[in-house]
mmCIF file with all atom_site columns, C-alpha atoms in Angstrom:
data_model
loop_
_atom_site.group_PDB
_atom_site.id
_atom_site.type_symbol
_atom_site.label_atom_id
_atom_site.label_alt_id
_atom_site.label_comp_id
_atom_site.label_asym_id
_atom_site.label_entity_id
_atom_site.label_seq_id
_atom_site.pdbx_PDB_ins_code
_atom_site.Cartn_x
_atom_site.Cartn_y
_atom_site.Cartn_z
_atom_site.occupancy
_atom_site.B_iso_or_equiv
_atom_site.pdbx_formal_charge
_atom_site.auth_seq_id
_atom_site.auth_comp_id
_atom_site.auth_asym_id
_atom_site.auth_atom_id
_atom_site.pdbx_PDB_model_num
ATOM 1   C CA . MET X 1 1   ? 49.543  51.604  -2.463  1.00 0.00 ? 394 MET X CA 1
ATOM 2   C CA . ALA X 1 2   ? 47.032  50.085  -4.583  1.00 0.00 ? 395 ALA X CA 1
ATOM 3   C CA . ARG X 1 3   ? 45.354  47.214  -3.689  1.00 0.00 ? 396 ARG X CA 1
ATOM 4   C CA . LYS X 1 4   ? 45.274  43.827  -6.007  1.00 0.00 ? 397 LYS X CA 1
ATOM 5   C CA . SER X 1 5   ? 41.557  42.538  -6.913  1.00 0.00 ? 398 SER X CA 1
ATOM 6   C CA . ARG X 1 6   ? 40.886  39.057  -5.781  1.00 0.00 ? 399 ARG X CA 1
ATOM 7   C CA . ASN X 1 7   ? 37.941  39.293  -8.081  1.00 0.00 ? 400 ASN X CA 1
ATOM 8   C CA . ARG X 1 8   ? 39.316  35.631  -9.593  1.00 0.00 ? 401 ARG X CA 1
ATOM 9   C CA . GLY X 1 9   ? 35.681  34.861  -10.956 1.00 0.00 ? 402 GLY X CA 1
ATOM 10  C CA . GLY X 1 10  ? 35.399  37.785  -13.592 1.00 0.00 ? 403 GLY X CA 1
ATOM 11  C CA . ALA X 1 11  ? 32.292  39.053  -10.836 1.00 0.00 ? 404 ALA X CA 1
ATOM 12  C CA . SER X 1 12  ? 32.202  43.288  -11.695 1.00 0.00 ? 405 SER X CA 1
ATOM 13  C CA . SER X 1 13  ? 32.781  45.858  -9.276  1.00 0.00 ? 406 SER X CA 1
ATOM 14  C CA . ALA X 1 14  ? 28.555  46.583  -8.508  1.00 0.00 ? 407 ALA X CA 1
ATOM 15  C CA . ALA X 1 15  ? 28.205  42.927  -7.687  1.00 0.00 ? 408 ALA X CA 1
ATOM 16  C CA . ARG X 1 16  ? 31.206  42.734  -5.105  1.00 0.00 ? 409 ARG X CA 1
ATOM 17  C CA . SER X 1 17  ? 30.022  45.903  -3.777  1.00 0.00 ? 410 SER X CA 1
ATOM 18  C CA . ALA X 1 18  ? 26.257  44.189  -3.526  1.00 0.00 ? 411 ALA X CA 1
ATOM 19  C CA . ARG X 1 19  ? 27.317  41.152  -1.654  1.00 0.00 ? 412 ARG X CA 1
ATOM 20  C CA . ALA X 1 20  ? 29.655  43.511  0.702   1.00 0.00 ? 413 ALA X CA 1
ATOM 21  C CA . ALA X 1 21  ? 26.597  45.600  1.849   1.00 0.00 ? 414 ALA X CA 1
ATOM 22  C CA . GLN X 1 22  ? 24.772  42.348  2.469   1.00 0.00 ? 415 GLN X CA 1
ATOM 23  C CA . ALA X 1 23  ? 27.362  41.130  4.861   1.00 0.00 ? 416 ALA X CA 1
ATOM 24  C CA . HIS X 1 24  ? 28.159  43.565  6.427   1.00 0.00 ? 417 HIS X CA 1
ATOM 25  C CA . ALA X 1 25  ? 23.776  44.908  7.027   1.00 0.00 ? 418 ALA X CA 1
ATOM 26  C CA . ALA X 1 26  ? 22.750  41.078  8.167   1.00 0.00 ? 419 ALA X CA 1
ATOM 27  C CA . PRO X 1 27  ? 22.975  41.551  12.357  1.00 0.00 ? 420 PRO X CA 1
ATOM 28  C CA . ALA X 1 28  ? 25.481  38.775  13.703  1.00 0.00 ? 421 ALA X CA 1
ATOM 29  C CA . GLY X 1 29  ? 22.437  36.822  15.996  1.00 0.00 ? 422 GLY X CA 1
ATOM 30  C CA . PRO X 1 30  ? 23.283  33.695  18.385  1.00 0.00 ? 423 PRO X CA 1
ATOM 31  C CA . ALA X 1 31  ? 22.411  31.561  15.295  1.00 0.00 ? 424 ALA X CA 1
ATOM 32  C CA . GLN X 1 32  ? 25.038  32.891  12.908  1.00 0.00 ? 425 GLN X CA 1
ATOM 33  C CA . THR X 1 33  ? 28.161  33.270  15.029  1.00 0.00 ? 426 THR X CA 1
ATOM 34  C CA . GLY X 1 34  ? 30.143  30.307  13.757  1.00 0.00 ? 427 GLY X CA 1
ATOM 35  C CA . THR X 1 35  ? 27.129  27.706  14.031  1.00 0.00 ? 428 THR X CA 1
ATOM 36  C CA . ALA X 1 36  ? 25.825  25.598  11.683  1.00 0.00 ? 429 ALA X CA 1
ATOM 37  C CA . GLN X 1 37  ? 21.893  25.694  11.297  1.00 0.00 ? 430 GLN X CA 1
ATOM 38  C CA . LEU X 1 38  ? 20.696  22.289  10.330  1.00 0.00 ? 431 LEU X CA 1
ATOM 39  C CA . ILE X 1 39  ? 17.360  22.997  8.015   1.00 0.00 ? 432 ILE X CA 1
ATOM 40  C CA . PRO X 1 40  ? 15.226  19.956  6.984   1.00 0.00 ? 433 PRO X CA 1
ATOM 41  C CA . PRO X 1 41  ? 15.074  19.029  3.192   1.00 0.00 ? 434 PRO X CA 1
ATOM 42  C CA . ALA X 1 42  ? 11.974  19.206  1.537   1.00 0.00 ? 435 ALA X CA 1
ATOM 43  C CA . ALA X 1 43  ? 9.053   17.006  1.316   1.00 0.00 ? 436 ALA X CA 1
ATOM 44  C CA . THR X 1 44  ? 9.879   16.025  -2.215  1.00 0.00 ? 437 THR X CA 1
ATOM 45  C CA . ASP X 1 45  ? 13.612  16.036  -1.738  1.00 0.00 ? 438 ASP X CA 1
ATOM 46  C CA . ALA X 1 46  ? 14.217  12.649  -3.220  1.00 0.00 ? 439 ALA X CA 1
ATOM 47  C CA . ASP X 1 47  ? 17.497  11.081  -3.421  1.00 0.00 ? 440 ASP X CA 1
ATOM 48  C CA . PRO X 1 48  ? 18.384  9.870   -7.067  1.00 0.00 ? 441 PRO X CA 1
ATOM 49  C CA . ALA X 1 49  ? 20.618  6.942   -6.260  1.00 0.00 ? 442 ALA X CA 1
ATOM 50  C CA . THR X 1 50  ? 17.038  5.362   -4.383  1.00 0.00 ? 443 THR X CA 1
ATOM 51  C CA . GLY X 1 51  ? 14.475  7.314   -5.669  1.00 0.00 ? 444 GLY X CA 1
ATOM 52  C CA . LYS X 1 52  ? 13.465  7.629   -1.666  1.00 0.00 ? 445 LYS X CA 1
ATOM 53  C CA . ASN X 1 53  ? 12.777  10.967  0.232   1.00 0.00 ? 446 ASN X CA 1
ATOM 54  C CA . LYS X 1 54  ? 14.962  11.823  1.980   1.00 0.00 ? 447 LYS X CA 1
ATOM 55  C CA . ALA X 1 55  ? 12.916  13.582  5.157   1.00 0.00 ? 448 ALA X CA 1
ATOM 56  C CA . THR X 1 56  ? 10.929  10.116  5.367   1.00 0.00 ? 449 THR X CA 1
ATOM 57  C CA . GLY X 1 57  ? 13.009  7.252   3.629   1.00 0.00 ? 450 GLY X CA 1
ATOM 58  C CA . LYS X 1 58  ? 9.578   6.366   1.559   1.00 0.00 ? 451 LYS X CA 1
ATOM 59  C CA . ASN X 1 59  ? 9.290   5.727   -2.032  1.00 0.00 ? 452 ASN X CA 1
ATOM 60  C CA . LYS X 1 60  ? 7.937   9.308   -3.177  1.00 0.00 ? 453 LYS X CA 1
ATOM 61  C CA . LYS X 1 61  ? 6.853   7.514   -6.632  1.00 0.00 ? 454 LYS X CA 1
ATOM 62  C CA . GLU X 1 62  ? 4.654   5.214   -4.719  1.00 0.00 ? 455 GLU X CA 1
ATOM 63  C CA . ALA X 1 63  ? 1.823   7.336   -4.518  1.00 0.00 ? 456 ALA X CA 1
ATOM 64  C CA . TYR X 1 64  ? -1.109  5.554   -4.388  1.00 0.00 ? 457 TYR X CA 1
ATOM 65  C CA . PRO X 1 65  ? -1.835  1.499   -3.139  1.00 0.00 ? 458 PRO X CA 1
ATOM 66  C CA . GLY X 1 66  ? -0.958  -0.654  -6.185  1.00 0.00 ? 459 GLY X CA 1
ATOM 67  C CA . GLN X 1 67  ? 1.558   1.995   -7.843  1.00 0.00 ? 460 GLN X CA 1
ATOM 68  C CA . ARG X 1 68  ? 4.324   -0.607  -7.924  1.00 0.00 ? 461 ARG X CA 1
ATOM 69  C CA . PHE X 1 69  ? 2.268   -3.146  -9.847  1.00 0.00 ? 462 PHE X CA 1
ATOM 70  C CA . GLY X 1 70  ? 1.335   -0.498  -12.289 1.00 0.00 ? 463 GLY X CA 1
ATOM 71  C CA . LEU X 1 71  ? -2.339  -0.119  -10.713 1.00 0.00 ? 464 LEU X CA 1
ATOM 72  C CA . PRO X 1 72  ? -4.397  2.454   -11.602 1.00 0.00 ? 465 PRO X CA 1
ATOM 73  C CA . GLU X 1 73  ? -5.265  4.574   -8.478  1.00 0.00 ? 466 GLU X CA 1
ATOM 74  C CA . ARG X 1 74  ? -9.186  4.650   -9.280  1.00 0.00 ? 467 ARG X CA 1
ATOM 75  C CA . GLY X 1 75  ? -11.425 2.471   -10.960 1.00 0.00 ? 468 GLY X CA 1
ATOM 76  C CA . SER X 1 76  ? -11.319 -0.814  -12.585 1.00 0.00 ? 469 SER X CA 1
ATOM 77  C CA . GLY X 1 77  ? -7.991  -2.498  -11.880 1.00 0.00 ? 470 GLY X CA 1
ATOM 78  C CA . SER X 1 78  ? -7.286  -0.725  -9.013  1.00 0.00 ? 471 SER X CA 1
ATOM 79  C CA . VAL X 1 79  ? -6.614  -1.810  -5.403  1.00 0.00 ? 472 VAL X CA 1
ATOM 80  C CA . ALA X 1 80  ? -9.651  -2.730  -3.609  1.00 0.00 ? 473 ALA X CA 1
ATOM 81  C CA . SER X 1 81  ? -10.357 -0.768  -0.114  1.00 0.00 ? 474 SER X CA 1
ATOM 82  C CA . MET X 1 82  ? -10.806 -2.279  2.721   1.00 0.00 ? 475 MET X CA 1
ATOM 83  C CA . PRO X 1 83  ? -14.385 -0.852  3.789   1.00 0.00 ? 476 PRO X CA 1
ATOM 84  C CA . ARG X 1 84  ? -15.250 -3.004  0.495   1.00 0.00 ? 477 ARG X CA 1
ATOM 85  C CA . ARG X 1 85  ? -13.258 -6.171  1.338   1.00 0.00 ? 478 ARG X CA 1
ATOM 86  C CA . LEU X 1 86  ? -15.074 -5.933  4.925   1.00 0.00 ? 479 LEU X CA 1
ATOM 87  C CA . ALA X 1 87  ? -18.360 -5.723  3.327   1.00 0.00 ? 480 ALA X CA 1
ATOM 88  C CA . ALA X 1 88  ? -17.642 -8.634  0.835   1.00 0.00 ? 481 ALA X CA 1
ATOM 89  C CA . LEU X 1 89  ? -16.342 -10.690 4.313   1.00 0.00 ? 482 LEU X CA 1
ATOM 90  C CA . LEU X 1 90  ? -19.180 -9.903  6.113   1.00 0.00 ? 483 LEU X CA 1
ATOM 91  C CA . ILE X 1 91  ? -21.319 -10.694 3.048   1.00 0.00 ? 484 ILE X CA 1
ATOM 92  C CA . ASP X 1 92  ? -19.681 -14.223 2.374   1.00 0.00 ? 485 ASP X CA 1
ATOM 93  C CA . TRP X 1 93  ? -20.210 -15.166 6.615   1.00 0.00 ? 486 TRP X CA 1
ATOM 94  C CA . LEU X 1 94  ? -23.735 -14.580 6.557   1.00 0.00 ? 487 LEU X CA 1
ATOM 95  C CA . LEU X 1 95  ? -24.531 -16.617 3.453   1.00 0.00 ? 488 LEU X CA 1
ATOM 96  C CA . SER X 1 96  ? -22.304 -19.204 5.408   1.00 0.00 ? 489 SER X CA 1
ATOM 97  C CA . MET X 1 97  ? -24.085 -19.052 8.457   1.00 0.00 ? 490 MET X CA 1
ATOM 98  C CA . VAL X 1 98  ? -27.114 -19.230 6.497   1.00 0.00 ? 491 VAL X CA 1
ATOM 99  C CA . ILE X 1 99  ? -26.039 -22.435 4.096   1.00 0.00 ? 492 ILE X CA 1
ATOM 100 C CA . ALA X 1 100 ? -24.607 -23.938 7.196   1.00 0.00 ? 493 ALA X CA 1
ATOM 101 C CA . TYR X 1 101 ? -28.114 -23.901 9.139   1.00 0.00 ? 494 TYR X CA 1
ATOM 102 C CA . TRP X 1 102 ? -30.341 -24.734 5.488   1.00 0.00 ? 495 TRP X CA 1
ATOM 103 C CA . LEU X 1 103 ? -28.248 -27.888 5.786   1.00 0.00 ? 496 LEU X CA 1
ATOM 104 C CA . THR X 1 104 ? -27.274 -28.906 9.297   1.00 0.00 ? 497 THR X CA 1
ATOM 105 C CA . HIS X 1 105 ? -29.954 -27.027 11.089  1.00 0.00 ? 498 HIS X CA 1
ATOM 106 C CA . SER X 1 106 ? -26.990 -25.756 13.136  1.00 0.00 ? 499 SER X CA 1
ATOM 107 C CA . GLN X 1 107 ? -24.410 -22.601 12.736  1.00 0.00 ? 500 GLN X CA 1
ATOM 108 C CA . PHE X 1 108 ? -21.250 -25.158 13.975  1.00 0.00 ? 501 PHE X CA 1
ATOM 109 C CA . TRP X 1 109 ? -20.646 -25.610 10.627  1.00 0.00 ? 502 TRP X CA 1
ATOM 110 C CA . THR X 1 110 ? -20.460 -22.032 9.586   1.00 0.00 ? 503 THR X CA 1
ATOM 111 C CA . ILE X 1 111 ? -16.836 -21.825 9.411   1.00 0.00 ? 504 ILE X CA 1
ATOM 112 C CA . ALA X 1 112 ? -16.406 -25.034 7.095   1.00 0.00 ? 505 ALA X CA 1
ATOM 113 C CA . VAL X 1 113 ? -19.065 -23.559 4.564   1.00 0.00 ? 506 VAL X CA 1
ATOM 114 C CA . PHE X 1 114 ? -17.065 -20.469 4.798   1.00 0.00 ? 507 PHE X CA 1
ATOM 115 C CA . ALA X 1 115 ? -13.746 -21.806 3.858   1.00 0.00 ? 508 ALA X CA 1
ATOM 116 C CA . VAL X 1 116 ? -14.792 -24.275 1.135   1.00 0.00 ? 509 VAL X CA 1
ATOM 117 C CA . GLU X 1 117 ? -16.802 -21.467 -0.514  1.00 0.00 ? 510 GLU X CA 1
ATOM 118 C CA . VAL X 1 118 ? -13.896 -18.741 -0.175  1.00 0.00 ? 511 VAL X CA 1
ATOM 119 C CA . TYR X 1 119 ? -11.343 -21.873 -1.570  1.00 0.00 ? 512 TYR X CA 1
ATOM 120 C CA . VAL X 1 120 ? -13.540 -23.461 -4.149  1.00 0.00 ? 513 VAL X CA 1
ATOM 121 C CA . LEU X 1 121 ? -14.716 -19.942 -5.483  1.00 0.00 ? 514 LEU X CA 1
ATOM 122 C CA . THR X 1 122 ? -11.447 -18.215 -5.130  1.00 0.00 ? 515 THR X CA 1
ATOM 123 C CA . ALA X 1 123 ? -9.558  -20.533 -7.136  1.00 0.00 ? 516 ALA X CA 1
ATOM 124 C CA . LEU X 1 124 ? -12.147 -20.726 -9.785  1.00 0.00 ? 517 LEU X CA 1
ATOM 125 C CA . GLY X 1 125 ? -12.685 -17.287 -10.539 1.00 0.00 ? 518 GLY X CA 1
ATOM 126 C CA . GLY X 1 126 ? -11.148 -15.201 -7.890  1.00 0.00 ? 519 GLY X CA 1
ATOM 127 C CA . SER X 1 127 ? -14.559 -13.768 -6.327  1.00 0.00 ? 520 SER X CA 1
ATOM 128 C CA . THR X 1 128 ? -16.290 -15.258 -3.528  1.00 0.00 ? 521 THR X CA 1
ATOM 129 C CA . VAL X 1 129 ? -20.170 -14.281 -3.554  1.00 0.00 ? 522 VAL X CA 1
ATOM 130 C CA . GLY X 1 130 ? -19.689 -11.656 -1.517  1.00 0.00 ? 523 GLY X CA 1
ATOM 131 C CA . LYS X 1 131 ? -16.705 -10.337 -3.177  1.00 0.00 ? 524 LYS X CA 1
ATOM 132 C CA . ARG X 1 132 ? -18.743 -10.500 -6.519  1.00 0.00 ? 525 ARG X CA 1
ATOM 133 C CA . LEU X 1 133 ? -21.497 -8.312  -4.970  1.00 0.00 ? 526 LEU X CA 1
ATOM 134 C CA . VAL X 1 134 ? -19.348 -5.381  -3.604  1.00 0.00 ? 527 VAL X CA 1
ATOM 135 C CA . GLY X 1 135 ? -17.133 -5.762  -6.723  1.00 0.00 ? 528 GLY X CA 1
ATOM 136 C CA . ILE X 1 136 ? -14.015 -6.952  -5.799  1.00 0.00 ? 529 ILE X CA 1
ATOM 137 C CA . ARG X 1 137 ? -11.815 -9.727  -7.082  1.00 0.00 ? 530 ARG X CA 1
ATOM 138 C CA . THR X 1 138 ? -8.373  -11.432 -6.114  1.00 0.00 ? 531 THR X CA 1
ATOM 139 C CA . MET X 1 139 ? -6.079  -11.963 -8.555  1.00 0.00 ? 532 MET X CA 1
ATOM 140 C CA . ARG X 1 140 ? -2.370  -13.414 -8.961  1.00 0.00 ? 533 ARG X CA 1
ATOM 141 C CA . ILE X 1 141 ? -0.013  -10.399 -9.402  1.00 0.00 ? 534 ILE X CA 1
ATOM 142 C CA . ASP X 1 142 ? 1.687   -11.160 -12.526 1.00 0.00 ? 535 ASP X CA 1
ATOM 143 C CA . GLY X 1 143 ? -2.552  -11.330 -13.813 1.00 0.00 ? 536 GLY X CA 1
ATOM 144 C CA . GLY X 1 144 ? -3.298  -14.889 -13.691 1.00 0.00 ? 537 GLY X CA 1
ATOM 145 C CA . PRO X 1 145 ? -5.755  -16.916 -11.937 1.00 0.00 ? 538 PRO X CA 1
ATOM 146 C CA . VAL X 1 146 ? -5.317  -17.896 -8.270  1.00 0.00 ? 539 VAL X CA 1
ATOM 147 C CA . GLY X 1 147 ? -5.484  -21.809 -8.410  1.00 0.00 ? 540 GLY X CA 1
ATOM 148 C CA . PHE X 1 148 ? -6.204  -24.491 -6.351  1.00 0.00 ? 541 PHE X CA 1
ATOM 149 C CA . GLY X 1 149 ? -2.706  -24.382 -4.841  1.00 0.00 ? 542 GLY X CA 1
ATOM 150 C CA . TRP X 1 150 ? -2.372  -20.706 -3.849  1.00 0.00 ? 543 TRP X CA 1
ATOM 151 C CA . ALA X 1 151 ? -6.025  -20.725 -3.081  1.00 0.00 ? 544 ALA X CA 1
ATOM 152 C CA . LEU X 1 152 ? -5.491  -22.846 -0.454  1.00 0.00 ? 545 LEU X CA 1
ATOM 153 C CA . LEU X 1 153 ? -2.835  -21.055 1.333   1.00 0.00 ? 546 LEU X CA 1
ATOM 154 C CA . ARG X 1 154 ? -4.779  -18.221 1.041   1.00 0.00 ? 547 ARG X CA 1
ATOM 155 C CA . THR X 1 155 ? -7.821  -19.345 2.476   1.00 0.00 ? 548 THR X CA 1
ATOM 156 C CA . ALA X 1 156 ? -5.791  -21.567 5.564   1.00 0.00 ? 549 ALA X CA 1
ATOM 157 C CA . LEU X 1 157 ? -4.090  -18.165 6.262   1.00 0.00 ? 550 LEU X CA 1
ATOM 158 C CA . LEU X 1 158 ? -7.385  -16.232 6.087   1.00 0.00 ? 551 LEU X CA 1
ATOM 159 C CA . LEU X 1 159 ? -8.749  -18.318 8.651   1.00 0.00 ? 552 LEU X CA 1
ATOM 160 C CA . ALA X 1 160 ? -6.307  -17.736 10.874  1.00 0.00 ? 553 ALA X CA 1
ATOM 161 C CA . VAL X 1 161 ? -7.474  -14.529 11.199  1.00 0.00 ? 554 VAL X CA 1
ATOM 162 C CA . ILE X 1 162 ? -4.738  -12.381 12.398  1.00 0.00 ? 555 ILE X CA 1
ATOM 163 C CA . PRO X 1 163 ? -2.632  -12.465 8.843   1.00 0.00 ? 556 PRO X CA 1
ATOM 164 C CA . PRO X 1 164 ? -5.155  -10.243 6.840   1.00 0.00 ? 557 PRO X CA 1
ATOM 165 C CA . LEU X 1 165 ? -4.918  -7.888  9.298   1.00 0.00 ? 558 LEU X CA 1
ATOM 166 C CA . LEU X 1 166 ? -1.352  -7.267  8.860   1.00 0.00 ? 559 LEU X CA 1
ATOM 167 C CA . THR X 1 167 ? -1.427  -5.383  5.232   1.00 0.00 ? 560 THR X CA 1
ATOM 168 C CA . ASP X 1 168 ? 1.289   -3.762  3.674   1.00 0.00 ? 561 ASP X CA 1
ATOM 169 C CA . ARG X 1 169 ? 1.395   0.009   1.573   1.00 0.00 ? 562 ARG X CA 1
ATOM 170 C CA . ASP X 1 170 ? -0.461  -2.089  -1.042  1.00 0.00 ? 563 ASP X CA 1
ATOM 171 C CA . LEU X 1 171 ? -3.451  -3.264  1.350   1.00 0.00 ? 564 LEU X CA 1
ATOM 172 C CA . ARG X 1 172 ? -2.244  -6.911  0.450   1.00 0.00 ? 565 ARG X CA 1
ATOM 173 C CA . GLY X 1 173 ? -2.102  -8.436  4.004   1.00 0.00 ? 566 GLY X CA 1
ATOM 174 C CA . LEU X 1 174 ? -0.059  -11.960 5.165   1.00 0.00 ? 567 LEU X CA 1
ATOM 175 C CA . HIS X 1 175 ? -2.219  -14.311 3.531   1.00 0.00 ? 568 HIS X CA 1
ATOM 176 C CA . ASP X 1 176 ? -2.553  -12.144 -0.096  1.00 0.00 ? 569 ASP X CA 1
ATOM 177 C CA . ARG X 1 177 ? 1.923   -11.951 -0.102  1.00 0.00 ? 570 ARG X CA 1
ATOM 178 C CA . ALA X 1 178 ? 2.336   -15.441 0.733   1.00 0.00 ? 571 ALA X CA 1
ATOM 179 C CA . ALA X 1 179 ? 0.099   -16.222 -1.950  1.00 0.00 ? 572 ALA X CA 1
ATOM 180 C CA . ASN X 1 180 ? 1.281   -13.587 -4.590  1.00 0.00 ? 573 ASN X CA 1
ATOM 181 C CA . THR X 1 181 ? -2.160  -12.206 -5.128  1.00 0.00 ? 574 THR X CA 1
ATOM 182 C CA . ILE X 1 182 ? -3.727  -8.765  -4.777  1.00 0.00 ? 575 ILE X CA 1
ATOM 183 C CA . VAL X 1 183 ? -7.431  -7.777  -4.401  1.00 0.00 ? 576 VAL X CA 1
ATOM 184 C CA . VAL X 1 184 ? -8.485  -5.049  -6.903  1.00 0.00 ? 577 VAL X CA 1
ATOM 185 C CA . ARG X 1 185 ? -11.530 -3.673  -8.470  1.00 0.00 ? 578 ARG X CA 1
ATOM 186 C CA . ILE X 1 186 ? -13.601 -5.103  -11.021 1.00 0.00 ? 579 ILE X CA 1
#
């Protein structure tokens, strides 16, 4: 009796016999006896609808801080690193201590001098003395100057200490997010 061909896709008999040989040659282990094997997606596997990595849920396009704002990865205009920011903060604080002691012969007024320095210099030029020395500045996300209103909000949150410590993936603290600013290299 002749058997009807089940080949509806047009595959050659050699291809069918190769598939059959592979199916018969593979041992049926415990993982292959009716159970599905879960394979995690590759690290670069992105969901086309959201652009996020399926495994991590993070946006694969944002490989470095500031990329979503169109800033370069390195060099002038890139997001300033935390060591630079801390160095600028230390310089500004030490300068405020010196000025407070020089004016009042007491270090009690250091916080007031620091607040005025940060507020005025950030509002006018985006850079305090410490930021200028380490080569960074504060700017609005849209590229404009910070201005007096946003500088006041940013300075008040900076003096609260905790908001600058809570940063996002672009190294923006809560004080920067509230004022819609970012600290970049000069």
